[in-house]
């Protein structure tokens, strides 16, 4: 008999924690979730959480990254702040065991998680970076206050075919005196000549010369990391780092596949979003990332085997595009009768396995070039369509990011391609970091989408590729 | 006889010489106004200049193709927006934002090579070194004539002069102005013809524009060709003069722009800066405060919406100039 699970509020989780704690095997960063409220993470009060020990560990892992970074610094490790590339440069950095890499970009969510109490957006405003920029502007405030992560020993940022928001904000950061090593990621253009074309992980193609160019850039970055630590990084270490990254990616791929295709949702949207983010930066501890994902997988497997899950089998299977500035919106979709079955949070390239049959830096160059955001929006749309088919999604939400330079053009293109190729209902929404004021209109729109999707409700096979059947 | 095909571009990093050497006509296009219908419809978050440029050249029967660049997200994604619906061929050129490495330089050369193949596909022909050198010498001579007259280096006069040069008929220089008023630099992204009215507005309010530091102004002119290298490596010389010399806000790092600005302010005795940027032009927007702090002369930040640039800024520009007098 299947069991319907219920998500918990943070106070419910703390009560549950009191009951369970004697039998819980927790890592050092464990503890009740409620303690993070005293760090100022007030949005947790509005979030509904999965009720498993695996989720408890996941949230605790996420919310203690700052402490891990401080500890790494105390241990004499070098901290490398990698910016924008989402998933590639940390693999070079982590090849040296004395280096910890992290993404200052993660400050994106601080205004939401701390309900604007940290004042990071006000600091960005005061530096001339107002709300016409995307929420990543919070990163500037985080550097100024030094209250959310230690200042890194080295800052590396990709430039070139990236969004103007990030490029502009990172340059503003450099203007404040934070030295940045820039590296070029070129725009991925169509390649007609098959002899010049390199097939990338994830299905895109790049020109051979671009792969060579990015490889040269990564070689340069490797030398910069070596100079920082004084340790040479050999091929074996890089291969080891790629293998470790692939371990994380494999776990995540399994988790996504099982959760998004299960008849009843075995893990809610927010926990899956956090899990996906681990693939980019490991929350500053790669081994622990694997352990966290393993526990999630065990939970999901057990729930699927026992027919347990959330929202019932009737929940509409929604594909979600772009990260949402207010995490609460993911809960809201679930309240409205949806569940997440497929995602594209701007970093799908960081979920694909890295080739192991190539020289390591060339393999990483291919990964960097597979970034959906550095090529035509049509490429990204095609990848979305293929994942919609893979996961049998019934509706699509394009979550426009406030101020983001790519969203105005890209959203419409992706929506058109999805409508044309999958004939699914598509909803474009824009959610601010604190969405309380738009909650009721957002609810109405989400409910309308769910209703529209439920009325057509294709059998999963209807959206599968012919050759997948 | 069929006329040579004409390709419109906006970013100064596209070398006109390279287009002309392929037997095509370059058009350094400055859109007249910004409210035109076309393949890019009006929606929140889109840059008015980008829309104006793309829509106008798409509708212009004298233009056979578009060359856009990745120098900003708006232009880059404009290509996505028109990809399936454009009646004209479109080429998107990656202009590296980094500039200090040999990799970046090589990307630029590779992109010139790709642009060349695009032009050949459109009916152009691959130039010999000799043909390229001839074009480079001719255009450089013409540019020298243009910059010899300061009045030709600003706003619409500059685009008219350059396009005249590219079409083989450099228009006569406008009469020399008597310098009066506060020396002003106009700095920022590109300006449409309509928004070039700002120059007259500044003039009317008691200023003299001594530097057009906008993207399609004097700042966007290439550096001098290296005469010694020209005969042996013309393409490299071309790349040096464009990619190696033109400074812009999108470059990473963009300290060359600041150094250039400081030098110009000093050399020309600039006493005030009018910084112009279209709404959603993030790279300029983000640097306004730093430029203000850094440059050492007063600055007024003018955002343009592509509708009524001069009119909506009259009071601010008047007040700014009044404060400077
Ligand atoms: S959310 Fe979009 S605009 Fe913001 S940093 Fe990420 S890619 Fe850039
Ligand atoms: S004005 Fe700015 S945003 Fe608009 S096309 Fe030009 S550089 Fe891009």
mmCIF file of C-alpha atoms in Angstrom, chain B residues 109-282:
data_model
loop_
_atom_site.group_PDB
_atom_site.id
_atom_site.type_symbol
_atom_site.label_atom_id
_atom_site.label_comp_id
_atom_site.label_asym_id
_atom_site.label_seq_id
_atom_site.Cartn_x
_atom_site.Cartn_y
_atom_site.Cartn_z
ATOM 1 C CA UNK B 109 41.974 35.874 -35.834
ATOM 2 C CA UNK B 110 39.936 32.674 -36.079
ATOM 3 C CA UNK B 111 36.765 34.725 -36.097
ATOM 4 C CA UNK B 112 38.092 36.914 -38.895
ATOM 5 C CA UNK B 113 38.791 33.753 -40.809
ATOM 6 C CA UNK B 114 35.236 32.519 -40.197
ATOM 7 C CA UNK B 115 33.847 35.921 -41.188
ATOM 8 C CA UNK B 116 35.850 35.702 -44.382
ATOM 9 C CA UNK B 117 34.312 32.344 -45.211
ATOM 10 C CA UNK B 118 30.854 33.748 -44.522
ATOM 11 C CA UNK B 119 31.515 36.626 -46.922
ATOM 12 C CA UNK B 120 32.734 34.210 -49.591
ATOM 13 C CA UNK B 121 29.560 32.158 -49.105
ATOM 14 C CA UNK B 122 27.585 35.322 -49.717
ATOM 15 C CA UNK B 123 29.332 36.003 -53.003
ATOM 16 C CA UNK B 124 32.546 37.680 -51.869
ATOM 17 C CA UNK B 125 35.998 36.474 -52.825
ATOM 18 C CA UNK B 126 38.983 35.628 -50.676
ATOM 19 C CA UNK B 127 41.469 38.480 -50.936
ATOM 20 C CA UNK B 128 45.167 38.078 -51.595
ATOM 21 C CA UNK B 129 47.508 39.763 -49.129
ATOM 22 C CA UNK B 130 48.117 42.441 -51.729
ATOM 23 C CA UNK B 131 44.406 43.186 -52.076
ATOM 24 C CA UNK B 132 43.967 43.392 -48.332
ATOM 25 C CA UNK B 133 46.956 45.698 -47.991
ATOM 26 C CA UNK B 134 45.606 48.020 -50.694
ATOM 27 C CA UNK B 135 42.269 48.290 -48.918
ATOM 28 C CA UNK B 136 43.933 48.833 -45.561
ATOM 29 C CA UNK B 137 46.131 51.593 -46.908
ATOM 30 C CA UNK B 138 43.220 53.294 -48.635
ATOM 31 C CA UNK B 139 40.961 53.192 -45.573
ATOM 32 C CA UNK B 140 43.736 54.334 -43.289
ATOM 33 C CA UNK B 141 44.438 57.347 -45.510
ATOM 34 C CA UNK B 142 40.760 58.173 -45.484
ATOM 35 C CA UNK B 143 40.504 57.867 -41.720
ATOM 36 C CA UNK B 144 43.463 60.171 -41.306
ATOM 37 C CA UNK B 145 41.637 62.753 -43.387
ATOM 38 C CA UNK B 146 38.539 62.291 -41.270
ATOM 39 C CA UNK B 147 40.259 62.675 -37.917
ATOM 40 C CA UNK B 148 42.130 65.735 -39.149
ATOM 41 C CA UNK B 149 38.842 67.600 -38.836
ATOM 42 C CA UNK B 150 37.542 67.290 -35.244
ATOM 43 C CA UNK B 151 33.964 68.126 -36.306
ATOM 44 C CA UNK B 152 33.944 64.967 -38.413
ATOM 45 C CA UNK B 153 34.798 62.762 -35.442
ATOM 46 C CA UNK B 154 31.555 63.177 -33.584
ATOM 47 C CA UNK B 155 28.193 61.513 -33.766
ATOM 48 C CA UNK B 156 26.465 61.228 -37.085
ATOM 49 C CA UNK B 157 29.207 63.154 -38.923
ATOM 50 C CA UNK B 158 31.623 60.338 -38.182
ATOM 51 C CA UNK B 159 29.356 57.545 -39.466
ATOM 52 C CA UNK B 160 28.597 59.571 -42.589
ATOM 53 C CA UNK B 161 32.279 60.147 -43.232
ATOM 54 C CA UNK B 162 33.233 56.528 -42.648
ATOM 55 C CA UNK B 163 30.463 55.139 -44.820
ATOM 56 C CA UNK B 164 31.417 57.641 -47.512
ATOM 57 C CA UNK B 165 34.966 56.371 -47.326
ATOM 58 C CA UNK B 166 33.835 52.749 -47.579
ATOM 59 C CA UNK B 167 31.711 53.551 -50.622
ATOM 60 C CA UNK B 168 34.560 55.406 -52.297
ATOM 61 C CA UNK B 169 33.393 58.996 -51.832
ATOM 62 C CA UNK B 170 34.538 60.732 -48.680
ATOM 63 C CA UNK B 171 32.086 63.582 -48.124
ATOM 64 C CA UNK B 172 33.474 67.092 -47.702
ATOM 65 C CA UNK B 173 34.420 68.107 -44.188
ATOM 66 C CA UNK B 174 31.873 70.215 -42.310
ATOM 67 C CA UNK B 175 32.892 73.800 -41.571
ATOM 68 C CA UNK B 176 35.226 74.242 -38.631
ATOM 69 C CA UNK B 177 33.387 75.317 -35.499
ATOM 70 C CA UNK B 178 34.624 78.099 -33.326
ATOM 71 C CA UNK B 179 35.266 76.500 -29.994
ATOM 72 C CA UNK B 180 33.180 77.950 -27.205
ATOM 73 C CA UNK B 181 31.720 76.753 -23.973
ATOM 74 C CA UNK B 182 32.707 74.108 -21.496
ATOM 75 C CA UNK B 183 34.804 71.251 -22.973
ATOM 76 C CA UNK B 184 32.727 68.092 -22.692
ATOM 77 C CA UNK B 185 33.307 64.435 -23.450
ATOM 78 C CA UNK B 186 30.370 62.246 -24.414
ATOM 79 C CA UNK B 187 31.135 58.736 -23.290
ATOM 80 C CA UNK B 188 29.302 55.436 -23.366
ATOM 81 C CA UNK B 189 27.684 52.837 -25.575
ATOM 82 C CA UNK B 190 26.518 53.560 -29.101
ATOM 83 C CA UNK B 191 24.149 56.360 -30.044
ATOM 84 C CA UNK B 192 21.401 56.298 -32.632
ATOM 85 C CA UNK B 193 21.036 59.246 -35.006
ATOM 86 C CA UNK B 194 18.087 60.538 -33.007
ATOM 87 C CA UNK B 195 20.020 60.349 -29.778
ATOM 88 C CA UNK B 196 22.922 62.210 -31.390
ATOM 89 C CA UNK B 197 20.737 65.260 -30.814
ATOM 90 C CA UNK B 198 22.397 65.236 -27.425
ATOM 91 C CA UNK B 199 25.426 66.825 -29.079
ATOM 92 C CA UNK B 200 23.317 69.784 -30.177
ATOM 93 C CA UNK B 201 21.681 69.937 -26.802
ATOM 94 C CA UNK B 202 25.055 70.147 -25.090
ATOM 95 C CA UNK B 203 26.051 72.825 -27.545
ATOM 96 C CA UNK B 204 22.872 74.767 -26.962
ATOM 97 C CA UNK B 205 23.364 74.634 -23.217
ATOM 98 C CA UNK B 206 26.838 76.082 -23.373
ATOM 99 C CA UNK B 207 29.111 73.102 -23.868
ATOM 100 C CA UNK B 208 31.432 72.002 -26.643
ATOM 101 C CA UNK B 209 31.851 68.316 -27.292
ATOM 102 C CA UNK B 210 35.564 67.799 -27.696
ATOM 103 C CA UNK B 211 35.497 64.026 -27.446
ATOM 104 C CA UNK B 212 32.987 61.505 -28.740
ATOM 105 C CA UNK B 213 33.851 58.532 -26.589
ATOM 106 C CA UNK B 214 30.755 56.548 -27.542
ATOM 107 C CA UNK B 215 31.021 53.132 -29.125
ATOM 108 C CA UNK B 216 30.227 54.413 -32.593
ATOM 109 C CA UNK B 217 32.229 57.586 -32.039
ATOM 110 C CA UNK B 218 35.903 58.387 -32.111
ATOM 111 C CA UNK B 219 36.685 55.814 -29.417
ATOM 112 C CA UNK B 220 35.710 53.069 -31.824
ATOM 113 C CA UNK B 221 38.246 54.009 -34.474
ATOM 114 C CA UNK B 222 41.032 51.468 -34.981
ATOM 115 C CA UNK B 223 44.634 52.209 -34.110
ATOM 116 C CA UNK B 224 47.299 52.958 -36.707
ATOM 117 C CA UNK B 225 48.467 50.081 -38.876
ATOM 118 C CA UNK B 226 51.999 48.957 -38.233
ATOM 119 C CA UNK B 227 53.609 50.025 -41.492
ATOM 120 C CA UNK B 228 56.667 47.811 -41.073
ATOM 121 C CA UNK B 229 54.662 44.613 -40.578
ATOM 122 C CA UNK B 230 51.937 45.448 -43.046
ATOM 123 C CA UNK B 231 53.531 43.943 -46.125
ATOM 124 C CA UNK B 232 54.261 40.596 -44.474
ATOM 125 C CA UNK B 233 51.335 40.029 -42.134
ATOM 126 C CA UNK B 234 48.420 42.261 -43.049
ATOM 127 C CA UNK B 235 45.780 40.250 -41.183
ATOM 128 C CA UNK B 236 47.768 40.375 -37.958
ATOM 129 C CA UNK B 237 48.276 44.103 -38.410
ATOM 130 C CA UNK B 238 44.542 44.502 -38.935
ATOM 131 C CA UNK B 239 43.820 42.474 -35.784
ATOM 132 C CA UNK B 240 46.288 44.583 -33.788
ATOM 133 C CA UNK B 241 44.682 47.817 -34.937
ATOM 134 C CA UNK B 242 41.159 46.679 -34.046
ATOM 135 C CA UNK B 243 41.258 44.029 -31.361
ATOM 136 C CA UNK B 244 44.542 45.234 -29.901
ATOM 137 C CA UNK B 245 43.750 48.954 -29.896
ATOM 138 C CA UNK B 246 40.056 49.697 -29.442
ATOM 139 C CA UNK B 247 39.119 49.972 -25.799
ATOM 140 C CA UNK B 248 35.666 49.156 -24.506
ATOM 141 C CA UNK B 249 33.756 48.678 -21.322
ATOM 142 C CA UNK B 250 32.960 45.006 -21.978
ATOM 143 C CA UNK B 251 36.626 44.009 -22.034
ATOM 144 C CA UNK B 252 37.983 42.053 -19.095
ATOM 145 C CA UNK B 253 39.668 43.626 -17.400
ATOM 146 C CA UNK B 254 38.530 46.975 -18.743
ATOM 147 C CA UNK B 255 41.326 49.064 -17.240
ATOM 148 C CA UNK B 256 42.469 50.129 -20.720
ATOM 149 C CA UNK B 257 39.243 52.074 -21.109
ATOM 150 C CA UNK B 258 39.946 53.939 -17.885
ATOM 151 C CA UNK B 259 43.524 54.681 -18.871
ATOM 152 C CA UNK B 260 42.390 55.898 -22.284
ATOM 153 C CA UNK B 261 39.712 58.103 -20.732
ATOM 154 C CA UNK B 262 42.070 59.658 -18.249
ATOM 155 C CA UNK B 263 44.550 60.375 -21.036
ATOM 156 C CA UNK B 264 41.887 61.973 -23.229
ATOM 157 C CA UNK B 265 40.468 64.070 -20.419
ATOM 158 C CA UNK B 266 43.903 65.476 -19.740
ATOM 159 C CA UNK B 267 44.951 65.921 -23.362
ATOM 160 C CA UNK B 268 41.751 67.667 -24.424
ATOM 161 C CA UNK B 269 41.155 69.630 -21.250
ATOM 162 C CA UNK B 270 37.772 67.973 -20.679
ATOM 163 C CA UNK B 271 35.847 69.542 -17.803
ATOM 164 C CA UNK B 272 32.722 67.388 -17.754
ATOM 165 C CA UNK B 273 31.532 63.998 -18.971
ATOM 166 C CA UNK B 274 28.099 63.155 -20.277
ATOM 167 C CA UNK B 275 27.808 59.396 -19.949
ATOM 168 C CA UNK B 276 25.155 57.919 -22.202
ATOM 169 C CA UNK B 277 23.764 54.424 -22.007
ATOM 170 C CA UNK B 278 20.614 52.702 -23.110
ATOM 171 C CA UNK B 279 18.411 51.138 -20.472
ATOM 172 C CA UNK B 280 19.513 47.464 -20.089
ATOM 173 C CA UNK B 281 23.047 48.217 -21.237
ATOM 174 C CA UNK B 282 24.524 46.474 -18.208
#
